[in-house]
Coordinates of C-alpha atoms (C1' of nucleotides) in Angstrom, one line a residue:
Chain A
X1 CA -46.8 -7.0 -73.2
X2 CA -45.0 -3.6 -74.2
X3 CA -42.3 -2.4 -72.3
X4 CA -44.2 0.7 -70.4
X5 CA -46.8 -2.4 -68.9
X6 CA -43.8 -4.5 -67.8
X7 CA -42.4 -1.8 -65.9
X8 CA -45.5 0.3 -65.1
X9 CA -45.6 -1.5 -61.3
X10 CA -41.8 -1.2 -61.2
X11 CA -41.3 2.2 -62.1
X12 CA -44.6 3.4 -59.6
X13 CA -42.8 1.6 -57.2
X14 CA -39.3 3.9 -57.8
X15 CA -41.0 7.3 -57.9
X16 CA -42.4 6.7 -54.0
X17 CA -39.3 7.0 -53.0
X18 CA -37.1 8.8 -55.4
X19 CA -36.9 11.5 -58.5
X20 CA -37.0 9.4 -61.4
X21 CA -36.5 11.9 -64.5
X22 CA -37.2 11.5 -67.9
X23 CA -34.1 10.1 -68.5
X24 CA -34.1 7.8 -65.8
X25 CA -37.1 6.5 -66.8
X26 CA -35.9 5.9 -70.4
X27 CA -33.1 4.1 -69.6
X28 CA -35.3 1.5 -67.3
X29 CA -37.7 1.7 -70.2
X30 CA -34.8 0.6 -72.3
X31 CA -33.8 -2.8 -70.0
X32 CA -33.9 -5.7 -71.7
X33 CA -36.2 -7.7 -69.9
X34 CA -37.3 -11.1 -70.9
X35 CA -40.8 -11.8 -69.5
X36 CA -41.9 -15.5 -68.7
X37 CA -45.3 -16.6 -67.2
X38 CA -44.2 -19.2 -64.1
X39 CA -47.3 -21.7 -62.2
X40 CA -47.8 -21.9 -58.2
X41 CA -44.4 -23.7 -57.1
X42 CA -41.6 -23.0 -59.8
X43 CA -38.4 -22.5 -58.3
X44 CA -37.3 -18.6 -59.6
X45 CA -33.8 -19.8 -57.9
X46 CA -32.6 -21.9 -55.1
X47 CA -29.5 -21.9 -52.5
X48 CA -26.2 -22.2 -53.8
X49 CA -26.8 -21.1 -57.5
X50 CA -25.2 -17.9 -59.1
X51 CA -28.0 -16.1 -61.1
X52 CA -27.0 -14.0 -63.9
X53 CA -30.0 -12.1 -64.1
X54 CA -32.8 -10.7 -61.6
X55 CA -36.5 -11.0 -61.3
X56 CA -39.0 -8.5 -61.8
X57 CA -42.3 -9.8 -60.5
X58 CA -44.7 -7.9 -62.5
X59 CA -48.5 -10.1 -61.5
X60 CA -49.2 -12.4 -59.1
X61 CA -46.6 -13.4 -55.8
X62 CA -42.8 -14.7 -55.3
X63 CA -41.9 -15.7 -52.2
X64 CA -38.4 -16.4 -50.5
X65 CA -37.8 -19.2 -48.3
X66 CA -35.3 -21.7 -46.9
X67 CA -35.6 -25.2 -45.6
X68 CA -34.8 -25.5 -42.2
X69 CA -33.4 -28.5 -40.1
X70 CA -35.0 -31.9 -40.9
X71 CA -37.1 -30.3 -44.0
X72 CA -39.3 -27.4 -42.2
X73 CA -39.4 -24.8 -44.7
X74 CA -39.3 -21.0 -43.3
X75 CA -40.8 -18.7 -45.7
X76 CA -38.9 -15.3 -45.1
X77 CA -40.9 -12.8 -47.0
X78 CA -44.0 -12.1 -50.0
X79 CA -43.2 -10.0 -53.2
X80 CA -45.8 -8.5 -55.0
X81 CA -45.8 -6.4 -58.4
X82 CA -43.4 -4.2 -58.5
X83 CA -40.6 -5.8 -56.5
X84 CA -37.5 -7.3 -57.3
X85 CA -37.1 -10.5 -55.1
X86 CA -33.4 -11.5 -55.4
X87 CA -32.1 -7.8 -56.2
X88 CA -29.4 -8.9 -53.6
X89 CA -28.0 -11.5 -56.2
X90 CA -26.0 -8.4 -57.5
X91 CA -23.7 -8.1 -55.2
X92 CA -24.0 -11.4 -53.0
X93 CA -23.4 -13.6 -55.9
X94 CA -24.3 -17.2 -54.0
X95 CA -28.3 -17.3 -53.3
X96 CA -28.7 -17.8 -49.2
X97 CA -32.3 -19.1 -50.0
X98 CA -34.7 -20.3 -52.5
X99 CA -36.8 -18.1 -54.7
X100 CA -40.0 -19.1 -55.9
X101 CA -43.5 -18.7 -57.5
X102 CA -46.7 -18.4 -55.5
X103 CA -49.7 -19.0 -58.1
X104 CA -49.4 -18.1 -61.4
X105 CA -47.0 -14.9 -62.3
X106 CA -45.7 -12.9 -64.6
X107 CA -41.8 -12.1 -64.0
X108 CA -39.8 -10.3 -66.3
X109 CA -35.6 -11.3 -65.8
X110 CA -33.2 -8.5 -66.1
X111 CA -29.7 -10.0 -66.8
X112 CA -27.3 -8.3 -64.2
X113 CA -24.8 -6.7 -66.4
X114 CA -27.7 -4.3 -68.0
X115 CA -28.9 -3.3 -64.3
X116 CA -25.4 -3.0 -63.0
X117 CA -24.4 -0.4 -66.1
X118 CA -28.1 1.3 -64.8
X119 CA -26.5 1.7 -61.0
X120 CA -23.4 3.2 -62.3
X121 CA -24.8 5.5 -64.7
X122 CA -28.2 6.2 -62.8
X123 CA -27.7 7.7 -59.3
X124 CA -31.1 8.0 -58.3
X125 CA -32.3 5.0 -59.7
X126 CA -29.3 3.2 -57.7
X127 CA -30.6 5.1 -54.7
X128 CA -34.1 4.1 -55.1
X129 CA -32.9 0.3 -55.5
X130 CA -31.3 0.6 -52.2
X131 CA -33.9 2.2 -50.6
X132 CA -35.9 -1.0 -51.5
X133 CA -33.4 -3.1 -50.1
X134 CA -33.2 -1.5 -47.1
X135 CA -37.4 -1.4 -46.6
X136 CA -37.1 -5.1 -47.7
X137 CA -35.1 -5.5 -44.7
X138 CA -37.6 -3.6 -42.3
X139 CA -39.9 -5.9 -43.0
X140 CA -37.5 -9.0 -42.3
X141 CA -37.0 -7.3 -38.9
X142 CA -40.7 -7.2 -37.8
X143 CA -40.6 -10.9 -39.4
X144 CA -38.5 -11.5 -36.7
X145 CA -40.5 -9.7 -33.9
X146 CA -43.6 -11.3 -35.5
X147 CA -42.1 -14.9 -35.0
X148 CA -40.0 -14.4 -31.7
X149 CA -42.6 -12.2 -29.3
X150 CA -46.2 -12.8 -30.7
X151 CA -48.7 -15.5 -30.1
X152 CA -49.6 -17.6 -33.3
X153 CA -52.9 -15.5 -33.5
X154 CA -51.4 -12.1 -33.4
X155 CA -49.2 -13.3 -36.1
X156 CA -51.3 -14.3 -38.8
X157 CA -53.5 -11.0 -37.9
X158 CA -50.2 -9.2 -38.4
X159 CA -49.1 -11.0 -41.7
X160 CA -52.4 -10.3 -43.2
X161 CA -52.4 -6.8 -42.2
X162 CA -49.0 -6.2 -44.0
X163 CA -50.2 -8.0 -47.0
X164 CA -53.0 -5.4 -46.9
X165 CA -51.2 -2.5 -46.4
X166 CA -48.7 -3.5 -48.8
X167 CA -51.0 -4.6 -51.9
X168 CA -53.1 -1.2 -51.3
X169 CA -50.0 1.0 -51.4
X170 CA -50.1 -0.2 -55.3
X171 CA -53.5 -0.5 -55.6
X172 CA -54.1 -4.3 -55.8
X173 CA -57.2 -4.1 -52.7
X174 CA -60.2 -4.7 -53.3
X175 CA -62.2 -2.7 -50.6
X176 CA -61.1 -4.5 -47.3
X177 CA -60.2 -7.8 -48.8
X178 CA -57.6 -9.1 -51.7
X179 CA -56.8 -11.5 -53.8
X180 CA -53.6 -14.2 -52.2
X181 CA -53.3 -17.5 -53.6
X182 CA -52.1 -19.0 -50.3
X183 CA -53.2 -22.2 -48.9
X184 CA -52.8 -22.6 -44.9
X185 CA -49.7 -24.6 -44.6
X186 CA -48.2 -21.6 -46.6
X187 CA -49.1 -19.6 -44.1
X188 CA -47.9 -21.8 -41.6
X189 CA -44.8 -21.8 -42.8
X190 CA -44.0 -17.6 -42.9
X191 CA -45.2 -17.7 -39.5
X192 CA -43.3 -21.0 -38.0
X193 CA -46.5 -22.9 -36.9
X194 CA -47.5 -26.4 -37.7
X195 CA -50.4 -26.6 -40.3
X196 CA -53.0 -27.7 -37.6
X197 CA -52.3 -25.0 -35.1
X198 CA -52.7 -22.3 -38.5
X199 CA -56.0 -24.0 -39.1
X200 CA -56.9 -23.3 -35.5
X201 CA -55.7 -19.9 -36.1
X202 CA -57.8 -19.1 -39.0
X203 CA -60.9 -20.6 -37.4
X204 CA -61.0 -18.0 -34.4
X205 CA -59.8 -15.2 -36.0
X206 CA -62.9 -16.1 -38.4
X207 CA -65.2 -17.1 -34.8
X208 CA -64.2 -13.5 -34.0
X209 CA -65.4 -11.6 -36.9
X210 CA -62.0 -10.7 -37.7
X211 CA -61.3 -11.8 -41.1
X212 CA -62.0 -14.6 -43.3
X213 CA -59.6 -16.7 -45.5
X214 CA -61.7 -18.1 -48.5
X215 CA -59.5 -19.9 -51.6
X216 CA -57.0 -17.4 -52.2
X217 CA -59.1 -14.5 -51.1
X218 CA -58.4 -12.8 -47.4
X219 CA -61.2 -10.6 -46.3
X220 CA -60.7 -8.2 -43.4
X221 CA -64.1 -7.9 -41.5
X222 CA -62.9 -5.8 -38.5
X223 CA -59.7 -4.2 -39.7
X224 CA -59.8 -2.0 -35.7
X225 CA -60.0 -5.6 -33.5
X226 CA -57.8 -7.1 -35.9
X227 CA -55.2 -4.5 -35.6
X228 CA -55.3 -4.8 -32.2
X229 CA -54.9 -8.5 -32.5
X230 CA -52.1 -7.9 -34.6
X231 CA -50.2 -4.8 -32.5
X232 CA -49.9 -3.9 -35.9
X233 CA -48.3 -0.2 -36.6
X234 CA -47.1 0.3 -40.2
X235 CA -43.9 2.4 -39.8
X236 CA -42.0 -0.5 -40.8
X237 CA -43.1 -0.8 -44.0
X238 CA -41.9 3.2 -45.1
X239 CA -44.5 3.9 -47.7
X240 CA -45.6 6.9 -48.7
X241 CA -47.2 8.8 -46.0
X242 CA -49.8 10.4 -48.3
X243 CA -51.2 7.0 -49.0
Chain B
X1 CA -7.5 8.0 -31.4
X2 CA -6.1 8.5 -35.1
X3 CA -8.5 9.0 -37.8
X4 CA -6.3 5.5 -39.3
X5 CA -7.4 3.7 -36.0
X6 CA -10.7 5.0 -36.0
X7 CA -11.2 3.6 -39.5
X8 CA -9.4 0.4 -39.5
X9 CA -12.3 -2.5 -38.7
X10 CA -14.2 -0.5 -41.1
X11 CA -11.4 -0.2 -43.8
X12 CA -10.8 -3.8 -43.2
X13 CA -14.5 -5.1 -43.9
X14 CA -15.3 -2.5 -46.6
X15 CA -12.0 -4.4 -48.8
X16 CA -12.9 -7.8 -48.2
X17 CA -16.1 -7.6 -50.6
X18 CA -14.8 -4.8 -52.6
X19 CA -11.8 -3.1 -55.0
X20 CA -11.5 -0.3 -52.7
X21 CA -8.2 1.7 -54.4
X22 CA -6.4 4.6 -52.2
X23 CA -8.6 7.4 -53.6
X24 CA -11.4 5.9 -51.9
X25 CA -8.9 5.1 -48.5
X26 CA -8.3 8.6 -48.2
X27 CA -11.8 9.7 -48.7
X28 CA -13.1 7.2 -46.0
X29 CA -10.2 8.8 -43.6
X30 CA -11.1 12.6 -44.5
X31 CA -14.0 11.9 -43.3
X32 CA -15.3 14.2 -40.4
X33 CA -16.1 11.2 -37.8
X34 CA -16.6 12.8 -33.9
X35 CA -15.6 9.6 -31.9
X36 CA -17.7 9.2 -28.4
X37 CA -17.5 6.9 -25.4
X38 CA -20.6 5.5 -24.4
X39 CA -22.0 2.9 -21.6
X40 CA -24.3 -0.6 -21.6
X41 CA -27.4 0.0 -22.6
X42 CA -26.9 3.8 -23.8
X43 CA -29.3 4.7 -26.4
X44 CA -27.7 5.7 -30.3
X45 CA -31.3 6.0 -31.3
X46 CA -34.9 5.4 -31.1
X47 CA -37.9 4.3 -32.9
X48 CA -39.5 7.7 -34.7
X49 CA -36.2 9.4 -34.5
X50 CA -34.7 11.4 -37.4
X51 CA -30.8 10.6 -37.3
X52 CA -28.4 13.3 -38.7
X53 CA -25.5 10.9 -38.4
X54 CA -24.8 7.9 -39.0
X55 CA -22.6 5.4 -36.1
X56 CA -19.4 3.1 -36.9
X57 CA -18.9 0.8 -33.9
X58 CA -15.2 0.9 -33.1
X59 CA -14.8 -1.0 -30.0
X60 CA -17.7 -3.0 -28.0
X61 CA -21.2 -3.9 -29.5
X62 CA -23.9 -2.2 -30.5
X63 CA -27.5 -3.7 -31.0
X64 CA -31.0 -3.2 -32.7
X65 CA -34.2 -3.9 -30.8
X66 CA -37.5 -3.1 -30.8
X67 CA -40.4 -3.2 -28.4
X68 CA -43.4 -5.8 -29.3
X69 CA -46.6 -5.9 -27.5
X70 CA -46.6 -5.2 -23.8
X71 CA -43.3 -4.2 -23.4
X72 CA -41.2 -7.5 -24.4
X73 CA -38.0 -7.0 -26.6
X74 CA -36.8 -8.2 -29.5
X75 CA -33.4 -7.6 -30.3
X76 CA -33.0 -8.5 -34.1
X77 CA -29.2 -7.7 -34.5
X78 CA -25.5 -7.7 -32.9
X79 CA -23.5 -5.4 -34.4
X80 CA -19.5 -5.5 -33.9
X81 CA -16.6 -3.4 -34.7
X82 CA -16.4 -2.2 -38.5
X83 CA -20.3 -2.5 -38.9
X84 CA -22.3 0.9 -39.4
X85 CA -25.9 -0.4 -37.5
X86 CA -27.7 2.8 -38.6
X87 CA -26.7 3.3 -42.1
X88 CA -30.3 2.4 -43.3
X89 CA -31.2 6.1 -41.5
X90 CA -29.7 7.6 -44.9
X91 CA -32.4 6.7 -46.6
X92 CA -35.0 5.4 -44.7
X93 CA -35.3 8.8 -42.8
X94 CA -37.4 7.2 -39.4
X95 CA -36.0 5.1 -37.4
X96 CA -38.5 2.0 -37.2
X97 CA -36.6 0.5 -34.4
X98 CA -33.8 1.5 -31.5
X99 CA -30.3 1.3 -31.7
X100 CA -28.5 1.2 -28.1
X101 CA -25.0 0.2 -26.9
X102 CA -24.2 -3.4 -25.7
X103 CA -21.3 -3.5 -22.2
X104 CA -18.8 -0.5 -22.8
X105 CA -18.4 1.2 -27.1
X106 CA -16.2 3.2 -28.9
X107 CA -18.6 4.4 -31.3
X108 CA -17.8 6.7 -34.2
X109 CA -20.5 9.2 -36.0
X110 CA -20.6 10.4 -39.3
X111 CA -23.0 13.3 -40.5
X112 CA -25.2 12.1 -43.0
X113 CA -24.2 14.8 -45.7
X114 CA -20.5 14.1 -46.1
X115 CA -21.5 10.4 -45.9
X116 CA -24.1 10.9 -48.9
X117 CA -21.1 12.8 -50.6
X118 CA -18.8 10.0 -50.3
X119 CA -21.7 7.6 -51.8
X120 CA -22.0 9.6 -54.5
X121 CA -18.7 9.9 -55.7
X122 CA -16.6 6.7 -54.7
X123 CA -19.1 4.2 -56.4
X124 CA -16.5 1.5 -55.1
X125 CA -17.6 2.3 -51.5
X126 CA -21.2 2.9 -52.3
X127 CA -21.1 -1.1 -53.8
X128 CA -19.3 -2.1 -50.6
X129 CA -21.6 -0.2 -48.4
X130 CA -24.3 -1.4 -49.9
X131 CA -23.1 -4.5 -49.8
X132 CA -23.1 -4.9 -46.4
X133 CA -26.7 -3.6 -45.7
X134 CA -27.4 -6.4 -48.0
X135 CA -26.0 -9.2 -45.6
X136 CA -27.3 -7.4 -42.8
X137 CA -30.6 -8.5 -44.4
X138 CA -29.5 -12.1 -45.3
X139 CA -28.6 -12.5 -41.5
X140 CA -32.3 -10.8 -40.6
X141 CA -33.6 -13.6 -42.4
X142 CA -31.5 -16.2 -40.6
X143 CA -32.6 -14.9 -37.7
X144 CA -36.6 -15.4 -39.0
X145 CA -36.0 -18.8 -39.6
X146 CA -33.9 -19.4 -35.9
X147 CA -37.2 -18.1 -34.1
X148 CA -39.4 -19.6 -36.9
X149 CA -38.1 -23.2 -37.1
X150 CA -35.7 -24.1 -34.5
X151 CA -36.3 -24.9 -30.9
X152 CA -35.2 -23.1 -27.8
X153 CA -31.8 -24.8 -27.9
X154 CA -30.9 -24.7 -31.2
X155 CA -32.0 -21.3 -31.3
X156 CA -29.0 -20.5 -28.7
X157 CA -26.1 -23.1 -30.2
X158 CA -26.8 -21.2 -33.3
X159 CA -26.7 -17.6 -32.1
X160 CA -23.6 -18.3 -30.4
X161 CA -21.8 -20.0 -33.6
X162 CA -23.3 -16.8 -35.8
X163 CA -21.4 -14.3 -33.2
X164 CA -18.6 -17.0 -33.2
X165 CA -18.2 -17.0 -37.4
X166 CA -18.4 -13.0 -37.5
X167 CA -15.9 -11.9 -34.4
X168 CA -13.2 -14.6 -36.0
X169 CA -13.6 -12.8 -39.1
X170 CA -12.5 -9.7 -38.3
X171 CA -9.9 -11.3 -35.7
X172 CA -11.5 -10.9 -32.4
X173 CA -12.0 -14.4 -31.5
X174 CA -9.4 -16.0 -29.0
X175 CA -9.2 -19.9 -29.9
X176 CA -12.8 -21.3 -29.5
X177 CA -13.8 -18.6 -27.0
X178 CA -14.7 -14.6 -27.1
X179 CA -15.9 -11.9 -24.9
X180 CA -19.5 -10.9 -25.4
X181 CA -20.9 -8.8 -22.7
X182 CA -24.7 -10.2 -22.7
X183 CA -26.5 -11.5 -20.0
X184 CA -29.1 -14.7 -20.3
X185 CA -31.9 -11.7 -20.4
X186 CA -30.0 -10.5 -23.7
X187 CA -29.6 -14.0 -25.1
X188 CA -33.1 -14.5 -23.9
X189 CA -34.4 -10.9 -26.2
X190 CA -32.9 -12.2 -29.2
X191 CA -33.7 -15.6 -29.9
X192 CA -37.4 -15.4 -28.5
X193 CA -38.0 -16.8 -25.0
X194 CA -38.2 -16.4 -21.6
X195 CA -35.7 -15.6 -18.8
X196 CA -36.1 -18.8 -17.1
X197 CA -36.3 -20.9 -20.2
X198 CA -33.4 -19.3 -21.4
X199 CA -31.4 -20.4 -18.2
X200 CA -32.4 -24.2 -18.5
X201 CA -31.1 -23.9 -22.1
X202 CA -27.5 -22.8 -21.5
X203 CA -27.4 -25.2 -18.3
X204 CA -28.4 -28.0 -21.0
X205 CA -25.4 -26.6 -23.5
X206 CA -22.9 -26.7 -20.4
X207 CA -24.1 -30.3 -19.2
X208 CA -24.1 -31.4 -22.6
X209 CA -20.3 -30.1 -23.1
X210 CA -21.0 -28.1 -25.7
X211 CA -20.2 -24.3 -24.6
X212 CA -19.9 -22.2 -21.6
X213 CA -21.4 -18.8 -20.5
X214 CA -19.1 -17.0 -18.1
X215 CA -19.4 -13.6 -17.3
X216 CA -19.1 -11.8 -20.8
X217 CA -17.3 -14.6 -22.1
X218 CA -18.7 -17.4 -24.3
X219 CA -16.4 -20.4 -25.0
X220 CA -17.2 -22.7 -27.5
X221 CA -16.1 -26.4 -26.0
X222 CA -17.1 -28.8 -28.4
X223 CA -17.4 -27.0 -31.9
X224 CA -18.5 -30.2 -34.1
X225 CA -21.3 -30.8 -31.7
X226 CA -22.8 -27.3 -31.3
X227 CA -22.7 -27.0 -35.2
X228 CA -25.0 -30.0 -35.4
X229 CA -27.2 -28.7 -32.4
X230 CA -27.4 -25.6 -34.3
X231 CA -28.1 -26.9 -38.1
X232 CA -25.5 -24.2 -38.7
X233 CA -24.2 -23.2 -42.3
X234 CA -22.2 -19.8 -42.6
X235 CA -23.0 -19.4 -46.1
X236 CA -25.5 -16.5 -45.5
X237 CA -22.8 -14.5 -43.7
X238 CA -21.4 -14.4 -47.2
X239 CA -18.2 -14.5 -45.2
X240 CA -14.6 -13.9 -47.3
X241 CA -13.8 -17.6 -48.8
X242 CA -10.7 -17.6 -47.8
X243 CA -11.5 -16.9 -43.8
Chain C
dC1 C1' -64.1 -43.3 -60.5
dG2 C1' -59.7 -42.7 -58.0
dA3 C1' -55.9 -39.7 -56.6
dG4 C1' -54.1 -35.9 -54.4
dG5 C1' -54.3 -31.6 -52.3
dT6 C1' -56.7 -28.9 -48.8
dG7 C1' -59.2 -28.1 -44.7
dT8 C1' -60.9 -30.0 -40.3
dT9 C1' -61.1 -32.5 -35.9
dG10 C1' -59.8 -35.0 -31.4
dA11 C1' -56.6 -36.8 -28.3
dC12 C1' -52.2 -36.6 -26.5
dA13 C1' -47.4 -35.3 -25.9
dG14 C1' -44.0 -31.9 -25.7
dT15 C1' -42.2 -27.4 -25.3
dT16 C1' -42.3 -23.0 -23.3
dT17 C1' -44.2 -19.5 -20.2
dT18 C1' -45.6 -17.8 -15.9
dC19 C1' -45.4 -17.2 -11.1
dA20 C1' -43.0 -17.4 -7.0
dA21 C1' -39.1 -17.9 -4.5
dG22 C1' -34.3 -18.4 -3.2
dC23 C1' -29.3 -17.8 -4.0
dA24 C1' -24.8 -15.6 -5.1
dG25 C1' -21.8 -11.8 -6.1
dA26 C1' -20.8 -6.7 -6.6
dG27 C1' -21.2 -2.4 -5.1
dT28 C1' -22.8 1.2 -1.5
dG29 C1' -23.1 3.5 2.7
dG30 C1' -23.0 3.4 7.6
Chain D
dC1 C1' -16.6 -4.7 8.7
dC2 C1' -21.4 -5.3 8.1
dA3 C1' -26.0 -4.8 6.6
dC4 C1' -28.3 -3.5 2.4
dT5 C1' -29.6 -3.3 -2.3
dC6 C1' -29.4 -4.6 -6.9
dT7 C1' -28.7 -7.4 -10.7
dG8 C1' -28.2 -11.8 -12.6
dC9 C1' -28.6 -16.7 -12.1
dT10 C1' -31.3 -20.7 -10.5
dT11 C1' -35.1 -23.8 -9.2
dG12 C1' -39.9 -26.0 -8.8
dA13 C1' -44.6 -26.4 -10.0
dA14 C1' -48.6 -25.3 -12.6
dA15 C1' -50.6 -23.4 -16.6
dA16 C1' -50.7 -22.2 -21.4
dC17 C1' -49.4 -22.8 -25.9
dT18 C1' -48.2 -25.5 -29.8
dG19 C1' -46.8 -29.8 -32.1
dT20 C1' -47.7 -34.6 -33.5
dC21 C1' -50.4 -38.3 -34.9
dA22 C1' -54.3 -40.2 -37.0
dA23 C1' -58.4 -39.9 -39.2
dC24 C1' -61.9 -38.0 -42.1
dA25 C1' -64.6 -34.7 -45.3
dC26 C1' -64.5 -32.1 -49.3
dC27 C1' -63.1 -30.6 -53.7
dT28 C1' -60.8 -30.6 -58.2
dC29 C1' -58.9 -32.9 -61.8
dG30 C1' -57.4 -36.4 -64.8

DNA sequence: CGAGGTGTTGACAGTTTTCAAGCAGAGTGG
DNA sequence: CCACTCTGCTTGAAAACTGTCAACACCTCG
């Protein structure tokens, strides 16, 4: 993979957002990134460590979670292309949570000392990191309205429709349906049911004509009922409006 | 009020994460900052708004909520004196949720321009800030796994230790008790259930001995116990070590 | 073929919500 | 001072939602 693929996702990603100039460009081009291909499972990092280095996730899905109580696991949030899961790592050194692999992926690991001389040198790149932090944090907010006010239903519409939204914004749709190598306890687990109530789930939201979950595809079939389903709005998510 | 008391809980958090030197003092206190009294439930701002300014909470509390479904509330943060609640609005230009004033606040607002200039020259304080937007986010997804994972009860002990951990921090704490001007309908907004649920939940707490809810004041009674109700671990606070 | 992961089902238990009502205290105005 | 209102807290009973347990079908893979 050349440099100019690994960031491709990365740097589309930036320029939402921010001016990226030449320059700034050049010096993310210039990043030494180390890319690694990681199966469904690996652990990217886990509570209590002290990375050195952050993730890019450039294909496939990380995900951050955290095991609960008597081992529930709570997953806390998806990253897709383009993202930088455990950004945070540069300034909270101790990981809060566990970062890992959904199906296979491609991450490339920028040591921090490279990307820290990038946010002193590079204003608007520093800017535009920020900005992702902050959206990333958006996002954990509805998590928390998702979990604490909706019905199990209305969450998994919801979850599916920000997957959506999300993986169209860097064109990784597929009409109304996309590719997410998920299984249902996963799901069960970002939206803090048991497996059998998800299943449950999944089955009348499919008896509805809603959507359809099909080994690791999601299909939307009725995106207007299911955003209904799902009070769905996508402020939260502050893409670009002209998507 | 001096612009030295003004900025003191703010100066005060900013140095526990950061080298903050006395260039970057003086900056924060030349900063134009229009203080303003406000009352419960006051609105700072709402969802769609535009903010100019940005608010430091001097005295009181000041919390984030947003309105799911058909008309419940989520709050999805507490925010004491020294925090800045609103600072994402500098970059995420919409608000995607409201900001409004918990019992009685001394809140402090700072225009976003001179704010912006401060970021860009003082990378000490842009770190810091950024910083703290950055545990903001690590106690978001806390609060996912509170309403994901834990049940009614714990969901309470381990909102009250939370609130606990952060007032001691910055010295507000009095023994194993603090005032905290919520009623059981708060309490009830942010961790996820009902009014009446909510009330059967702190009766169980006080039979069991473990805190008491008295009229803006919570006091902690039996500390080791609640912790263990509450499966509580500070780390994610990312707390000073030495508190 | 057997093992293990995933999806599915039924019955039952537990938690939480809803509805409806009553109580206590603070503040208001007559 | 006494209604009166308002808000917050409390209680009981029924209904709804969700979890747990146990079992089985299906599929892939070694």
């Amino acid at each position: 993979m050349t440099k100019a693929e690994i960031t491709a996702p990365f740097l589309k990603r930036l320029k939402v957002s921010t001016e990226i100039d030449e320059e700034d460009e050049r010096a993310i081009k210039s990043l030494p990134i180390v890319t690694k291909q990681m199966a469904n499972g690996e652990a990217i990092a886990s509570i209590g460590d002290r990375p050195s280095a952050c993730c890019l996730v450039i294909e496939g899905f990380v995900l951050r979670s955290k095991i609960v109580g008597v081992g529930q696991r709570q997953i806390m949030a998806f990253h897709q292309p383009g993202d930088i899961p455990d950004l945070q790592s540069l300034f909270l050194h101790v990981m809060d949570h566990d970062v890992s692999v959904l199906g296979n992926c491609v991450l490339g690991f920028i040591p921090h000392t490279p990307l820290q001389e990038l946010i002193k040198h590079r204003p608007n790149i520093a800017q535009a990191l920020w900005r992702d932090t902050l959206t990333d944090a958006a996002i954990f907010r509805e998590w928390i309205c998702n979990v604490g006010q909706r019905d199990a239903t209305s969450r998994v519409a919801h979850l599916v429709l920000e997957l959506y939204t999300r993986l169209k914004a860097i064109g990784r749709t597929d009409g109304l349906s996309f590719s997410f190598p998920a299984t249902q306890a996963l799901f069960a687990d970002a939206v803090g049911t048991s497996v059998v109530h998800m299943n449950r789930v999944v089955q009348e939201l499919r008896n509805q004509g809603l959507l359809e979950f099909d080994r690791g595809r999601i299909s939307i079939l009725d995106e207007t009922k299911l955003r209904k389903a799902a009070d769905f709005d996508a402020l939260y998510l502050h893409l670009d409006p002209s998507l």
